[in-house]
Coordinates of C-alpha atoms and ligand atoms in Angstrom, one line a residue:
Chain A
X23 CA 0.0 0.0 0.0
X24 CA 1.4 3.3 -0.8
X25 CA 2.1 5.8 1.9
X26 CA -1.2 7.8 0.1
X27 CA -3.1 4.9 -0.2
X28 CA -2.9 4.8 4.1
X29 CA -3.3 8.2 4.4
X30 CA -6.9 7.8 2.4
X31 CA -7.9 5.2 5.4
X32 CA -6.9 7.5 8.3
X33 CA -8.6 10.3 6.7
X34 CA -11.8 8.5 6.2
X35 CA -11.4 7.0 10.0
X36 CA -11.6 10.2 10.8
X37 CA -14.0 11.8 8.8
X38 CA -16.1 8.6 10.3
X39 CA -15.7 9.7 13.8
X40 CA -16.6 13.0 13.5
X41 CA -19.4 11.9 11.5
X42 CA -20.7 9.9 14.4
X43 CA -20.2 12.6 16.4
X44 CA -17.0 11.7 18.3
X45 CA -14.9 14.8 19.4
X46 CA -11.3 15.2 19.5
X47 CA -10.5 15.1 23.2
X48 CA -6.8 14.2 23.5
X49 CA -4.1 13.8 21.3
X50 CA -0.6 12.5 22.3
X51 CA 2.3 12.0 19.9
X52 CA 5.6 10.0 19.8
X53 CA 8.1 8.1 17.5
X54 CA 5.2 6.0 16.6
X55 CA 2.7 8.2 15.6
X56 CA -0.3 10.2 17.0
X57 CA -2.7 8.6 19.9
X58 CA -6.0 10.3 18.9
X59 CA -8.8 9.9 21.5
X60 CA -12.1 10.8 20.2
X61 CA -15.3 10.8 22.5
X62 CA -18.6 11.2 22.6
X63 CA -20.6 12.2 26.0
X64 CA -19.2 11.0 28.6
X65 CA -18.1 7.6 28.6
X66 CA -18.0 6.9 25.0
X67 CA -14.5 6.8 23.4
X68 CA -12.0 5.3 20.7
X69 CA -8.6 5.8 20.3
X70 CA -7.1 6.4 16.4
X71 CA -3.2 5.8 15.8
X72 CA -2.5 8.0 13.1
X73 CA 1.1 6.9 11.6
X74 CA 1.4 8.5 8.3
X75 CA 2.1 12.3 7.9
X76 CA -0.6 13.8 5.9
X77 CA -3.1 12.2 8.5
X78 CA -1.4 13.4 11.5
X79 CA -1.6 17.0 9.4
X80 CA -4.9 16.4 8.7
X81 CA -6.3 16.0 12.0
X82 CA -4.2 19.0 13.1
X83 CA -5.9 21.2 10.5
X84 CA -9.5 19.9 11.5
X85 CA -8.2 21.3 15.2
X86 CA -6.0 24.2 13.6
X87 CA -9.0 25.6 11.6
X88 CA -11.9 24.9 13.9
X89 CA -10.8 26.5 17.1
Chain B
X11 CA 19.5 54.5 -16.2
X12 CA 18.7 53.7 -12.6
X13 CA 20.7 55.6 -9.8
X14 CA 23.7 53.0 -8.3
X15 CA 25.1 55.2 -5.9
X16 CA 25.4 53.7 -2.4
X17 CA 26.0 54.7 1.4
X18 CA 27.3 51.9 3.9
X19 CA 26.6 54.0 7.2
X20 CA 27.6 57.4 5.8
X21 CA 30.2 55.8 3.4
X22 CA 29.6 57.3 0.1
X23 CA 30.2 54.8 -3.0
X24 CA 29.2 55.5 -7.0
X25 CA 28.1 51.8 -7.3
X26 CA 27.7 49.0 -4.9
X27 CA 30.6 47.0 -6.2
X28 CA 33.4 47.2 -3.7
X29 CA 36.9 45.1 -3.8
X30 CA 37.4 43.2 -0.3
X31 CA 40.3 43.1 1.5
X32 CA 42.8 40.5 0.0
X33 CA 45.3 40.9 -2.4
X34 CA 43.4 42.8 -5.4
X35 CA 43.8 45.7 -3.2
X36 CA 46.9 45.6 -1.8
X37 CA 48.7 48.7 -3.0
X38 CA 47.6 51.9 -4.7
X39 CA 48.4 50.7 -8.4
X40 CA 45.8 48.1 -8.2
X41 CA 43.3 49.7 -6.3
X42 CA 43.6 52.9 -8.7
X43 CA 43.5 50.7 -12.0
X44 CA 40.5 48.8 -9.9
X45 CA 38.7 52.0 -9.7
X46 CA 39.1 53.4 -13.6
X47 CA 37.5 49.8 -14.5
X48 CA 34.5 50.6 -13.0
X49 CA 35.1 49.6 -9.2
X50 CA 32.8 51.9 -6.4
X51 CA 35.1 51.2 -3.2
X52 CA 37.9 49.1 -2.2
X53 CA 38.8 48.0 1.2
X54 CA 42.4 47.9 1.4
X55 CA 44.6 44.5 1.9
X56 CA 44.7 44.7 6.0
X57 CA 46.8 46.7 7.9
X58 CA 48.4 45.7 10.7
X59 CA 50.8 43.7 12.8
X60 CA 53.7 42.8 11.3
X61 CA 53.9 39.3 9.3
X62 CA 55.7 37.2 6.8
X63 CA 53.9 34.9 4.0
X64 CA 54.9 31.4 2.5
X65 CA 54.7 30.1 -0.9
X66 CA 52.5 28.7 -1.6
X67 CA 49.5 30.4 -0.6
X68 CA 46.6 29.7 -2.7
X69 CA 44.2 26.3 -4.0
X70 CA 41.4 26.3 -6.1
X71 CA 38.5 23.1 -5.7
X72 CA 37.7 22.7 -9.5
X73 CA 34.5 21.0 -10.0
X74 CA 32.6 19.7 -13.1
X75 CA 35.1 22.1 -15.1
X76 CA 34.3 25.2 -12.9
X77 CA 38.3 26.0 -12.6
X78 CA 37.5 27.9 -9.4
X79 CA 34.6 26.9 -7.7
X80 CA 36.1 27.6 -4.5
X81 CA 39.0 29.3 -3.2
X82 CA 41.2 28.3 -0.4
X83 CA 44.4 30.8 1.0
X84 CA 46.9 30.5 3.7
X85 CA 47.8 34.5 3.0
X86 CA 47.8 36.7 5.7
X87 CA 47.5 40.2 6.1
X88 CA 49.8 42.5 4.3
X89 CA 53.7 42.5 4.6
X90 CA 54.4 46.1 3.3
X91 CA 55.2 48.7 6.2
X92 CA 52.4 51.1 6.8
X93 CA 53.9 53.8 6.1
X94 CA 54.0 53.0 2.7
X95 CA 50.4 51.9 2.3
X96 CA 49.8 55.2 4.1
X97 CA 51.1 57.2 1.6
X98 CA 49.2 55.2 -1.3
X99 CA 45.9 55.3 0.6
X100 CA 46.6 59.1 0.3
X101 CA 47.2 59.5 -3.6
X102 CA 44.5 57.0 -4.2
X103 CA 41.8 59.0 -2.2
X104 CA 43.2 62.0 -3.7
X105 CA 42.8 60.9 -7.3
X106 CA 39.7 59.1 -6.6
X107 CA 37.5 61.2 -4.0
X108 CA 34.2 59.9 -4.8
X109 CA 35.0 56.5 -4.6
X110 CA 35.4 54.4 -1.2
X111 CA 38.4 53.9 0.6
X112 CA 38.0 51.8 3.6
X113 CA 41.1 51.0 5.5
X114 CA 41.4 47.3 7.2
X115 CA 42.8 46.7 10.1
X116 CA 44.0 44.2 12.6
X117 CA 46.1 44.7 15.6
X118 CA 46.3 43.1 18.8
X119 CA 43.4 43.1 21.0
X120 CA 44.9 46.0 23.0
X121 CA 43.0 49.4 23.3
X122 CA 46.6 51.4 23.1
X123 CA 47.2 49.3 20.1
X124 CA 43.7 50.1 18.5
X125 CA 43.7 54.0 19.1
X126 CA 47.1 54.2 17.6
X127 CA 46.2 52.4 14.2
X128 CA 42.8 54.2 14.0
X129 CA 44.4 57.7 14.2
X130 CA 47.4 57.1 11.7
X131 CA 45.0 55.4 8.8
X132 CA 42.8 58.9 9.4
X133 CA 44.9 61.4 9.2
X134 CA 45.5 59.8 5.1
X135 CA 42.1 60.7 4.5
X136 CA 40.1 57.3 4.7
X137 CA 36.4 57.3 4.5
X138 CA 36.0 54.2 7.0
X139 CA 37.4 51.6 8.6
X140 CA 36.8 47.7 8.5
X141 CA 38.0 45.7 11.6
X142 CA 39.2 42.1 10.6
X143 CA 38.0 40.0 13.1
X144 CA 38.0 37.3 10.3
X145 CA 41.2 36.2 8.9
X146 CA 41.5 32.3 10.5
X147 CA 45.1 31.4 9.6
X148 CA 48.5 32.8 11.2
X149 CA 47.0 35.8 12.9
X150 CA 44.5 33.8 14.5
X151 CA 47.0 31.9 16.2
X152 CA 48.3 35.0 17.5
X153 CA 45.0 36.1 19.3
X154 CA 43.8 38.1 16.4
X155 CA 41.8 37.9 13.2
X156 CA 39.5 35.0 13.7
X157 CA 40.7 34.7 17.2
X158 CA 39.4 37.6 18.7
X159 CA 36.2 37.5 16.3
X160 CA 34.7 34.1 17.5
X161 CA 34.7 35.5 21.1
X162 CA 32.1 38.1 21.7
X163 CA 33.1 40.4 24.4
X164 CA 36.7 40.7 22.2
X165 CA 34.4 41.8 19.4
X166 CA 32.4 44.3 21.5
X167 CA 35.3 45.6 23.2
X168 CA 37.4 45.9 20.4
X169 CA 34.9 47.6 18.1
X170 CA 34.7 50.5 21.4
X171 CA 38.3 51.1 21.5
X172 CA 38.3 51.4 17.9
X173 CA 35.0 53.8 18.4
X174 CA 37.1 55.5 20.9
X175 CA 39.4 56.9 18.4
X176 CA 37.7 56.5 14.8
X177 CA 35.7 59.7 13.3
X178 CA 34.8 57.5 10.4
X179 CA 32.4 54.8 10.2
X180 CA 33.3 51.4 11.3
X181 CA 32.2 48.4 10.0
X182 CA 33.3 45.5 11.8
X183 CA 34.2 42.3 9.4
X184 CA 32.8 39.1 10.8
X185 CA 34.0 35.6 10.6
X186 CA 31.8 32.4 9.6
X187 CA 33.9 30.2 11.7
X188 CA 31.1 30.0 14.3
X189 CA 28.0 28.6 14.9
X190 CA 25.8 31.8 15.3
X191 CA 27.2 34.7 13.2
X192 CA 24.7 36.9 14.9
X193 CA 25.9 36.9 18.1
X194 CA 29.3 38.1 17.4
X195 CA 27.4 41.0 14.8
X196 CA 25.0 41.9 18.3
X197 CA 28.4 42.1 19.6
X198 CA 29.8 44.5 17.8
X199 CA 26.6 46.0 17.6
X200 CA 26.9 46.5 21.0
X201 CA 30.7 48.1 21.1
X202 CA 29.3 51.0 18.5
X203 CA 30.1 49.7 15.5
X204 CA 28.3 51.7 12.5
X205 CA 28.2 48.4 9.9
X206 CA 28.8 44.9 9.9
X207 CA 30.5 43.1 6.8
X208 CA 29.8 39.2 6.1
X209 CA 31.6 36.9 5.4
X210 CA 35.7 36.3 5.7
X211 CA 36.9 32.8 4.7
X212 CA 35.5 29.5 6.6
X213 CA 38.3 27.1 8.0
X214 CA 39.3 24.8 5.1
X215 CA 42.0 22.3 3.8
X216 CA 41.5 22.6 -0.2
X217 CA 42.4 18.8 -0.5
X218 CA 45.5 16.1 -0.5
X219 CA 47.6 14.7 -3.4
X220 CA 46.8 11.5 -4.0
X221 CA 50.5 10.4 -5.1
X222 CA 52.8 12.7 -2.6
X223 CA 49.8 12.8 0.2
X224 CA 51.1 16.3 0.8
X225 CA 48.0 18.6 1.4
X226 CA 46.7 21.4 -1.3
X227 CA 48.2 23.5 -1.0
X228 CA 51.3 22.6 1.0
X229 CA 55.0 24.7 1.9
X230 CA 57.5 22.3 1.6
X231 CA 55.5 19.3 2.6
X232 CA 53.6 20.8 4.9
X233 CA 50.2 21.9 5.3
X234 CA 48.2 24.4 7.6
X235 CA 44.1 25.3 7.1
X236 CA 43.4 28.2 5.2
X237 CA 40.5 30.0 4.3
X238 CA 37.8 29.0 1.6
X239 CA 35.7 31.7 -0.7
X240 CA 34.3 31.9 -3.9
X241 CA 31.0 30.3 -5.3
X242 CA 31.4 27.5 -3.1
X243 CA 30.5 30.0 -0.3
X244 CA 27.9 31.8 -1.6
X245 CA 25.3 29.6 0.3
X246 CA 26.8 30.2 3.3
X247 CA 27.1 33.9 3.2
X248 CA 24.3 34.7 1.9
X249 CA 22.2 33.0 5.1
X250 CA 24.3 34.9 7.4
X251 CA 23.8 38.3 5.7
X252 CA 20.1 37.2 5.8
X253 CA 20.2 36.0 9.5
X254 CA 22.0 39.5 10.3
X255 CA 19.5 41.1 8.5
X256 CA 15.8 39.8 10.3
X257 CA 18.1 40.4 13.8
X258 CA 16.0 42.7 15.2
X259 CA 18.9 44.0 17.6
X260 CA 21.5 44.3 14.4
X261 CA 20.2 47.4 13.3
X262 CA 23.3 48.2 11.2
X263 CA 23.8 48.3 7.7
X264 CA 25.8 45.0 6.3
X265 CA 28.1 44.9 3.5
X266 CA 27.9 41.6 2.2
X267 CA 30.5 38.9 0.7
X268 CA 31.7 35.8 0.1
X269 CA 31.0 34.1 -3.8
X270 CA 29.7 37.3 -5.1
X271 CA 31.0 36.6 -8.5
X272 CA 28.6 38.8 -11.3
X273 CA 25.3 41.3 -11.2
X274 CA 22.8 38.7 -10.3
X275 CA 24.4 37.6 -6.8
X276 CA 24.9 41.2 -5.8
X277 CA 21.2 41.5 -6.4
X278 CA 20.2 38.6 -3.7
X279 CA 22.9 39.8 -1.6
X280 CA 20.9 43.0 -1.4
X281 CA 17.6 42.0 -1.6
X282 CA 18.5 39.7 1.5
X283 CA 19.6 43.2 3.0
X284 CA 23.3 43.8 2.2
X285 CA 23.7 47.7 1.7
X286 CA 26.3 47.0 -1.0
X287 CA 28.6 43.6 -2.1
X288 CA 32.7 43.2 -1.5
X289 CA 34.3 40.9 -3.8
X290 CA 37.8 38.9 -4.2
X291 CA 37.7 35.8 -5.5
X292 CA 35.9 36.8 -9.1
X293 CA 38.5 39.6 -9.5
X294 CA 40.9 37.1 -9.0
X295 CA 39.6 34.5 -10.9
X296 CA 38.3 37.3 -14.0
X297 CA 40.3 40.5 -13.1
X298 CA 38.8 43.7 -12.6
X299 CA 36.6 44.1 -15.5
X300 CA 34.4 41.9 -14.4
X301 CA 33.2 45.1 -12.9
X302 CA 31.9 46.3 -16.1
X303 CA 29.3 43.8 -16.2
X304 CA 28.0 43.8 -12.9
X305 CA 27.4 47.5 -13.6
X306 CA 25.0 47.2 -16.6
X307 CA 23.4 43.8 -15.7
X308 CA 22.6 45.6 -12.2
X309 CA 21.5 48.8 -14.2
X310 CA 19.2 46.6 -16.8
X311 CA 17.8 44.4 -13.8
X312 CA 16.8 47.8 -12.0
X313 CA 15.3 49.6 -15.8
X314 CA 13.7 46.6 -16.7
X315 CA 11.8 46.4 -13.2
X316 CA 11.3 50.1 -13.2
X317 CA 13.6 50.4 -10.2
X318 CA 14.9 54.1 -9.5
X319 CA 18.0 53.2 -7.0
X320 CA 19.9 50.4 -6.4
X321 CA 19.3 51.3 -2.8
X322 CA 15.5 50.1 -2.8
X323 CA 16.6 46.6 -3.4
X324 CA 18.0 47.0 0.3
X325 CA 16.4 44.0 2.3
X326 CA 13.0 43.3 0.4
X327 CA 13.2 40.0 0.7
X328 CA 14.1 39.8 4.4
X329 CA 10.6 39.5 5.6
X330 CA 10.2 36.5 3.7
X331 CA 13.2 34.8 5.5
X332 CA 11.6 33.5 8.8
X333 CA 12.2 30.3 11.0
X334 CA 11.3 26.8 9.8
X335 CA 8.2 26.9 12.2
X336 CA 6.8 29.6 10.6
X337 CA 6.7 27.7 7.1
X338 CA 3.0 26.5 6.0
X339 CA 2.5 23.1 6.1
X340 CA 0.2 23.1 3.7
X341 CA 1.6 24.7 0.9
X342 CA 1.5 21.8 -1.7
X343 CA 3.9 21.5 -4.7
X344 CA 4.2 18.3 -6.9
X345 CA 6.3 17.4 -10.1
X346 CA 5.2 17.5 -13.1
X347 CA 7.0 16.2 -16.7
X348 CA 6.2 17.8 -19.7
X349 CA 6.6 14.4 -22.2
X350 CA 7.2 16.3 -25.2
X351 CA 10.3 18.2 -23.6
X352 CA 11.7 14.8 -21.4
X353 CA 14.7 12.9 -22.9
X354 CA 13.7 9.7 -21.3
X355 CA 17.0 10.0 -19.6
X356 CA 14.9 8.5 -16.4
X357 CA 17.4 10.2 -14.3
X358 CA 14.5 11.6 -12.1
X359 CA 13.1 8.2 -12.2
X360 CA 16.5 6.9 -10.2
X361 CA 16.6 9.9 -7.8
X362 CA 13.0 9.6 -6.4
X363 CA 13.5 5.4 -6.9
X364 CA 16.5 5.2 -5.2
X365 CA 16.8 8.6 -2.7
X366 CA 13.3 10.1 -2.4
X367 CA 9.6 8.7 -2.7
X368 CA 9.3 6.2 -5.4
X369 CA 6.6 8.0 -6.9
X370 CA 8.0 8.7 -10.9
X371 CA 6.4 5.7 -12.7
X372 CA 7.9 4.2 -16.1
X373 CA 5.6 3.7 -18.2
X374 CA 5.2 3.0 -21.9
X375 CA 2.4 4.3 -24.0
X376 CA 0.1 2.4 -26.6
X377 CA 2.8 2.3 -29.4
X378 CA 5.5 0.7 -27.0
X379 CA 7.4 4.4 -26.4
X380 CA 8.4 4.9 -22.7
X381 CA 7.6 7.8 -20.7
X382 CA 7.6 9.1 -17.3
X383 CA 4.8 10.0 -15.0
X384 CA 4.5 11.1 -11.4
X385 CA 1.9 9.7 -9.1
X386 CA 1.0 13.4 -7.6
X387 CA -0.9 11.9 -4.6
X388 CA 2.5 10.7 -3.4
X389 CA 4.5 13.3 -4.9
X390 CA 6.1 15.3 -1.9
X391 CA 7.3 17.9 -3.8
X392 CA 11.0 17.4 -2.4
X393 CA 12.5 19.2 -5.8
X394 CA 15.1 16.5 -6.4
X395 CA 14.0 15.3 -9.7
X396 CA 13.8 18.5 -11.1
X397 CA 17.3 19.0 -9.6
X398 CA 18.7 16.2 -11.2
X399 CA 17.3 17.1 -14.6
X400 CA 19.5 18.2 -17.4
X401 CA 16.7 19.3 -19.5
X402 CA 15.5 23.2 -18.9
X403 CA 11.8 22.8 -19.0
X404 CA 11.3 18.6 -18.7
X405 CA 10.1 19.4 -15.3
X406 CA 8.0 22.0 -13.3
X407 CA 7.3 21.9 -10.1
X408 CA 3.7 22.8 -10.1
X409 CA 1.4 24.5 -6.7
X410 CA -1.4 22.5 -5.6
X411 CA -4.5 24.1 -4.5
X412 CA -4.4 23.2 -0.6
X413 CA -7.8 22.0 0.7
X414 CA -7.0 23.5 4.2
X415 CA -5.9 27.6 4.6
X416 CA -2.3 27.7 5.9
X417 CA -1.0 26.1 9.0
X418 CA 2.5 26.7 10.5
X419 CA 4.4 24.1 12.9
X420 CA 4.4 26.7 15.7
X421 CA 0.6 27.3 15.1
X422 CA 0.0 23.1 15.1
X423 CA 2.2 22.5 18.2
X424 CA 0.4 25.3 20.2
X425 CA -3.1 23.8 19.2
X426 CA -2.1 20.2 20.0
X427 CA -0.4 21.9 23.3
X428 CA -4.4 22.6 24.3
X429 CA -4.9 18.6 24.0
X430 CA -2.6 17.1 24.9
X431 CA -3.9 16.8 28.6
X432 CA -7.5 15.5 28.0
X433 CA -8.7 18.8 28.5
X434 CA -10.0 20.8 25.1
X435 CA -12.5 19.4 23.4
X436 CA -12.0 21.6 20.0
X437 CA -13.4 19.8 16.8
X438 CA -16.8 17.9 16.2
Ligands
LIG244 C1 44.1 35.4 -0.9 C2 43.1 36.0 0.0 C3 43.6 36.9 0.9 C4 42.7 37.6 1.8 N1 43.2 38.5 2.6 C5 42.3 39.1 3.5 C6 42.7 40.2 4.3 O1 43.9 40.5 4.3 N2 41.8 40.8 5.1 C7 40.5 40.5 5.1 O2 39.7 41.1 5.8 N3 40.1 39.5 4.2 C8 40.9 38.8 3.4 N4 40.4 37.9 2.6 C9 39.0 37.6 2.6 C10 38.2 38.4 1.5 O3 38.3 39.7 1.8 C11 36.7 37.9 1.5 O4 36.2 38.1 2.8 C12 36.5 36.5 1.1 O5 37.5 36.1 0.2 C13 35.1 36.2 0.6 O6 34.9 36.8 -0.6 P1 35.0 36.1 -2.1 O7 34.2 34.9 -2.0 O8 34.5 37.1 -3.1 O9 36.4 35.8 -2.3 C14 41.3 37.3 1.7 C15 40.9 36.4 0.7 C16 41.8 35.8 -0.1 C17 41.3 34.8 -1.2

């Protein structure tokens, strides 16, 4: 799979979550990518690793732009 | 015809285009014939401490048939007694009183020493002073030249004893052989100085002979590091004029150097906010008519852009120099190869295959001819294939619209900052 071609399938994780109406709540990054905890209410979450570079810009953009 | 004349800090010049101080302007004769070629200022070969040279001195790097694409020199400063400079200083500024004469000088880093040198190159008439805090061979060893300019309380203090006694501008000659060439220039910033001048040679050994294993270039068998200029430096020189210039505690004017070697790098220099350009190596290399074509390229450049004076090129593309945090992420540029221009060399093919992001396909077309194509969805835009091209034109790097509005580094890390402890709850 090209590094694109996994990009496509964070992106569209993503766009999924929000779509269900996750929120970001907590990101935390290191050497192996970004830990993206999304929730919804109170006790409803899910955790994303984000590993490729364009996906760990995209989500940064979603938070960047919608502050 | 645009209007060339220049002022470094009060120092009058009829064209940007000064010699530096090396061994084009070591005595009158040259610096006179320097100045009927066309030649604005000259800073004369440094004064100072007595010294003796060796033979040899200099080494040229040759490259690709470039016969000097850099410069290397274990000269030092000059070996004539002042007095005689003196005098030609004198008849020079006397036959020539509209163009620049800038005394260089380099004495011990002693204030009685500094006073007494300042006042004697004065009283001949110079219109300024440069401070070699640069040289990095032989005087360096002594506590001066390089020495003295990679320390910056010697810098500062030496610049105020000079202040003490000067009545002309000073501009204070930096060296490259350090890791932040602003700190010395805040330095000297800080002693009074009224310019700063960028850059003297960087630290080199030109290279060894492979059959004697002697060093380039060597006296009798033996080498020492010189000092390497040229177009090999030009990089180099040109970031620290630029780093100089965004400073905001540098508030001086900068004369810039180092691989100036025709019109069009005298206009970066001064668009990256040199107030004019010194140059050695090209005079060396060319001789000092080069000087006739950097004055009409720079006076066609200015016409054709409907520039008045030389002197608005000062700095306009300094805001534009930032930090690499400041850059936008988003800013999207891929490769594209124009088929009907491409040689099929597949050169870019190996470069991204081999040393960037396997993303320039060969292909072949419906009558069996190959071609090259880049996947632009894994394109990063890295430049290398279009760096590797020999074709003019095979190649353009092409912006992408960019589905997001710009986003810097800085900006992301401060938003993720505001999550990264559970807390904010930003995007839905
Ligand atoms: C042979 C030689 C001798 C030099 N001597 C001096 C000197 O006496 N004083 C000085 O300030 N710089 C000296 N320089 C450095 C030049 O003034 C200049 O800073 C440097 O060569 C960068 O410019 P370029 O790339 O145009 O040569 C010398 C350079 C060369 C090549």
């Amino acid at each position: 799979m090209t590094e694109y071609a996994e990009y496509v399938l964070e992106k569209e994780q993503i766009d999924l979550m929000l779509e269900k109406g996750y929120a970001i709540k907590e990101v935390k990054e290191n050497l192996s990518g970004a830990f993206v905890t999304f929730e919804k209410g109170k006790d409803d979450s899910d955790i994303l690793h984000i590993k490729t570079a364009d996906g760990r810009k995209y989500f940064s953009n979603l938070l960047f732009h919608q502050k | 015809m645009a209007d060339l004349r220049t002022s470094l800090a009060g120092i009058e010049s009829p064209n940007p285009f000064w010699l530096a101080s090396a061994p084009p302007t070591n005595s009158g004769y040259q610096v006179q014939r320097a100045f009927e070629a066309g030649w604005g200022g000259a800073v004369w070969k440094t004064l100072g401490e007595p010294i003796l040279n060796v033979t040899s001195r200099f080494a040229a790097v040759s490259f690709n048939g470039q016969r000097v694409a850099g410069f290397n020199n274990i000269e030092l400063i000059t070996d004539r007694p002042l007095e005689v400079n003196l005098k030609e200083i004198y008849e020079t500024k006397k036959r020539f009183p509209n163009h620049a004469v800038v005394a260089s000088l380099m004495v011990e880093p002693k204030q009685e020493k500094w006073h007494e040198i300042v006042k004697k190159v004065e009283e001949v008439g110079v219109d300024g002073l440069e401070l070699n805090f640069g040289c990095p061979h032989g005087m360096a060893e002594r506590g001066m030249g390089s020495a003295s300019g990679q320390v910056p309380e010697l810098v500062e203090k030496q610049t105020y004893w000079a202040k003490e006694a000067a009545q002309t501008p000073v501009i204070v000659k930096l060296t490259p052989n350090i890791t932040d060439i602003t700190s010395t220039a805040e330095a000297a910033v800080r002693g009074g100085a009224d310019a700063v001048s960028m850059i003297n040679t960087i630290n080199s050994l030109a290279g060894v002979d492979l059959d004697s294993w002697n060093t380039i270039p060597h006296v009798g068998g033996k080498g020492a590091h010189g000092g390497y200029c040229g177009p090999a430096v030009k990089p180099i020189a040109l970031n620290m004029v630029g780093e100089c210039a965004r400073h905001p505690r540098i508030n001086v004017p900068i004369s810039g150097m180092g691989g100036v070697s025709n019109w069009q790098n005298a206009v970066e220099f001064m668009l990256m906010g040199a107030s004019n350009v010194q140059v050695c190596t090209a005079a060396m290399h060319h001789g000092f008519r080069i000087v006739e074509d950097m004055i009409d390229g720079m006076n066609n450049y200015l016409d054709e852009k409907g520039i008045a004076s030389v002197r608005d090129l000062v700095g306009q593309s300094v805001p534009k120099y930032s930090d690499w945090g400041n850059l936008d992420l988003n800013y999207k540029i891929v490769a594209r190869i124009n088929n009907d221009v491409c040689i099929n060399c597949n050169k870019c093919h190996i470069a991204c295959e081999d040393t960037s992001h396997q993303c320039i396909d060969m292909l072949q077309d419906g009558h069996g001819n190959a071609y090259l194509e880049v996947r632009e969805e894994d394109c990063v835009g890295c430049n290398l294939c279009s760096i590797v091209c020999p074709v003019d034109g095979a190649i353009d790097m092409v912006e992408i619209e960019s589905e997001h509005p710009p986003m810097t580094w800085n900006e992301r890390q401060a938003i993720l900052s505001g999550v990264q402890d559970g807390k904010a709850n930003t995007v839905k």
